[in-house]
XYZ file of C-alpha atoms in Angstrom:
245
model
C 71.432 -71.438 71.609
C 66.927 -71.587 72.430
C 67.924 -69.502 75.904
C 69.557 -66.538 73.359
C 66.507 -67.065 70.565
C 63.932 -66.045 72.904
C 65.253 -62.958 73.719
C 65.320 -62.071 69.357
C 61.988 -63.769 69.271
C 60.501 -61.356 72.282
C 62.474 -58.132 70.847
C 60.834 -58.638 67.503
C 57.278 -59.112 69.041
C 57.673 -55.727 71.072
C 59.268 -53.967 68.029
C 56.477 -55.263 65.468
C 58.626 -55.268 63.225
C 58.809 -58.055 59.844
C 61.805 -60.198 60.557
C 62.369 -61.267 56.524
C 61.764 -56.881 56.165
C 64.865 -55.190 57.478
C 63.572 -51.589 59.247
C 64.882 -49.603 56.527
C 62.910 -51.208 53.904
C 59.680 -50.348 56.261
C 60.256 -47.773 56.450
C 60.554 -47.185 52.647
C 57.712 -49.192 52.388
C 56.066 -46.664 53.918
C 56.393 -43.696 51.908
C 56.044 -45.810 48.512
C 52.825 -46.035 49.787
C 52.200 -42.289 50.990
C 53.242 -40.920 47.655
C 50.798 -42.394 45.004
C 47.785 -40.724 47.838
C 49.921 -37.474 47.253
C 50.103 -38.031 43.811
C 46.627 -39.009 43.096
C 44.949 -36.406 45.043
C 47.238 -33.840 42.561
C 46.121 -35.769 39.454
C 42.588 -34.875 41.017
C 43.234 -31.384 41.646
C 44.636 -30.707 38.614
C 42.212 -33.160 36.550
C 39.078 -30.360 37.663
C 40.637 -27.865 36.061
C 40.932 -29.657 33.032
C 37.373 -30.623 32.323
C 36.313 -26.613 33.289
C 39.360 -26.171 29.860
C 37.457 -28.809 28.094
C 33.562 -27.461 28.707
C 35.013 -23.904 27.664
C 36.744 -25.607 24.991
C 33.441 -26.531 23.491
C 31.301 -23.292 24.145
C 34.302 -21.636 22.547
C 33.781 -22.787 18.588
C 29.628 -22.792 19.268
C 30.229 -18.968 19.700
C 32.553 -18.681 16.607
C 29.802 -20.148 14.299
C 26.936 -18.083 15.337
C 29.830 -14.981 15.085
C 30.939 -16.920 11.604
C 26.765 -16.850 10.009
C 24.872 -13.971 10.417
C 20.701 -13.000 9.959
C 20.224 -13.945 6.467
C 17.710 -11.813 4.110
C 14.767 -13.000 1.534
C 16.536 -10.888 -0.821
C 20.076 -13.140 0.416
C 18.275 -16.528 -1.593
C 15.805 -14.656 -3.733
C 16.747 -11.773 -5.928
C 14.780 -8.766 -5.251
C 12.172 -8.253 -7.899
C 10.421 -5.008 -8.886
C 6.686 -5.388 -8.579
C 4.759 -5.026 -12.579
C 1.398 -4.213 -10.449
C 0.405 0.494 -10.520
C -0.342 1.924 -6.878
C -2.890 3.956 -6.853
C -1.702 7.240 -6.883
C 0.351 6.381 -10.450
C -3.203 4.566 -11.908
C -4.569 9.145 -10.193
C -2.237 10.234 -12.109
C -2.042 8.339 -15.288
C -6.237 8.821 -15.554
C -5.816 13.544 -15.061
C -3.087 13.377 -17.988
C -5.779 11.468 -20.371
C -8.632 13.606 -18.946
C -6.360 16.365 -18.954
C -5.022 15.236 -22.611
C -8.985 15.054 -24.044
C -10.001 17.881 -22.680
C -7.146 19.684 -24.057
C -7.812 18.091 -27.898
C -12.022 18.487 -27.495
C -11.759 14.752 -28.321
C -15.077 13.236 -27.966
C -15.860 8.960 -28.304
C -18.205 6.431 -27.920
C -21.120 8.656 -28.125
C -23.255 10.327 -31.166
C -26.368 12.112 -32.017
C -29.299 10.493 -32.375
C -33.181 12.221 -32.003
C -35.423 10.577 -29.534
C -39.048 10.642 -28.886
C -40.459 13.783 -26.407
C -36.613 14.640 -26.184
C -35.809 15.888 -28.508
C -31.921 15.538 -29.501
C -29.957 13.447 -27.586
C -26.725 11.648 -27.064
C -26.530 7.829 -27.444
C -23.379 5.605 -25.818
C -21.917 3.603 -29.179
C -19.145 1.846 -26.199
C -19.106 0.803 -22.964
C -18.441 3.472 -20.462
C -17.071 1.514 -17.403
C -17.966 2.778 -13.745
C -15.984 6.847 -13.178
C -14.828 7.034 -16.513
C -14.530 9.837 -18.077
C -17.388 10.633 -20.738
C -17.139 14.269 -21.683
C -16.449 17.915 -21.109
C -19.668 20.128 -20.760
C -17.777 22.797 -23.215
C -19.132 26.302 -23.525
C -17.773 29.777 -22.391
C -15.930 29.820 -19.052
C -17.621 33.291 -17.071
C -18.076 35.200 -13.719
C -21.956 34.847 -12.141
C -21.881 38.867 -13.097
C -21.789 38.432 -16.553
C -23.514 35.053 -16.148
C -27.162 37.068 -14.920
C -26.762 39.182 -17.570
C -26.892 37.115 -20.115
C -29.872 34.268 -19.241
C -31.569 37.627 -18.766
C -30.699 38.284 -22.827
C -31.388 34.436 -22.973
C -35.205 34.691 -22.085
C -36.712 37.360 -24.586
C -36.329 34.035 -26.671
C -38.802 31.647 -25.804
C -36.780 29.646 -28.651
C -32.863 29.310 -26.491
C -32.716 26.557 -24.830
C -31.288 25.807 -20.977
C -27.488 25.251 -21.100
C -26.079 27.310 -18.509
C -24.444 25.327 -15.885
C -23.383 27.728 -12.447
C -21.268 26.281 -9.821
C -18.335 26.850 -7.357
C -15.103 26.567 -7.176
C -12.226 27.742 -4.453
C -15.600 29.816 -2.994
C -16.321 31.486 -6.508
C -19.121 31.169 -8.522
C -19.006 30.763 -11.968
C -20.692 29.384 -15.043
C -19.745 27.630 -17.989
C -22.485 28.931 -21.194
C -23.051 26.089 -22.981
C -25.933 27.680 -25.344
C -24.075 28.791 -28.686
C -24.767 26.147 -31.197
C -21.148 24.464 -31.793
C -20.264 19.923 -32.741
C -18.969 19.533 -29.037
C -22.039 16.868 -27.451
C -21.775 17.754 -23.551
C -24.690 20.019 -24.067
C -27.241 17.694 -25.910
C -26.797 15.244 -23.328
C -30.834 15.163 -21.270
C -31.345 15.796 -18.136
C -32.909 12.871 -15.219
C -32.850 12.298 -11.688
C -31.446 8.778 -12.069
C -28.961 9.607 -14.541
C -25.986 7.303 -15.992
C -23.567 10.932 -15.642
C -22.775 13.098 -12.738
C -20.841 16.498 -12.883
C -17.108 16.601 -11.667
C -14.695 19.397 -11.690
C -11.660 19.104 -13.615
C -9.220 22.057 -12.701
C -6.142 22.179 -16.125
C -3.405 25.049 -14.518
C -5.909 26.377 -12.048
C -8.887 26.736 -15.054
C -12.096 24.518 -13.344
C -13.473 22.289 -16.378
C -17.136 20.720 -16.142
C -16.928 17.094 -16.850
C -19.270 14.047 -17.193
C -17.952 10.883 -15.377
C -19.684 7.514 -15.913
C -21.820 6.845 -12.500
C -22.020 3.236 -13.143
C -21.543 1.272 -16.407
C -22.957 1.772 -19.225
C -23.688 0.021 -22.164
C -23.008 0.446 -25.359
C -26.593 1.784 -26.654
C -27.971 3.849 -23.827
C -29.096 7.165 -24.007
C -26.556 9.320 -21.739
C -28.436 11.642 -18.630
C -27.845 13.281 -15.645
C -29.444 15.430 -13.750
C -29.682 19.200 -14.620
C -30.020 19.678 -10.407
C -32.680 22.372 -10.846
C -35.364 22.280 -7.966
C -36.115 25.755 -8.284
C -40.439 26.499 -8.524
C -39.859 28.819 -11.668
C -37.287 26.500 -13.770
C -40.430 23.275 -13.336
C -42.989 25.457 -14.299
C -40.630 26.342 -17.897
C -39.512 23.238 -18.235
C -41.524 20.233 -16.452
C -39.472 17.401 -17.715
C -37.031 18.956 -14.746
C -39.361 15.862 -12.651
C -38.353 13.521 -13.611
């Protein structure tokens, strides 16, 4: 018996087989051990693309949310309200219309005639005038220079006739406003001063120039209205010494 058993033991040792497990079973065990490894590698390979897909899936909604929320304007949250403040051009247009109406109608407000020592008649402000505000028109006959020189020669024959002719240029042409004729308009009675509170300005209506006086500074009620006649000729100063002041 011992002799018969030894060869079997030797066969087992040489074959390296487990006597308790048949050879077929060992082969199946090896295959089953290899199969899970292959499945694991397949699952890992599938897992990597799955992770990429998950990342894309996360980015997708972000793009959609950005598309759904466009840039908003302030007017989407607050209603549009027009400013009640007027522009500079609108204010200038209104002021121009106001002057047109005053010149056309001949209204002269905020002043009165008074007698001033050493000057005779003068014009006193009865209200406050702001700087740049229309005061009065220097109203008279608008004539060209040729006719003005003829009239001036006639006026020079009478020493009692005052100086009421104002020369100016408009569109490269010389004109004159002759206010010598006595009227109830006050612009012709405003006296001269080199440091006056008024200044002359041209204002055209439908292409016709009008000579007006505006406040060169703020004028208080009770002040005499004065402006610079601008005549610096030697003959005029000799005839009218008050032009120096």
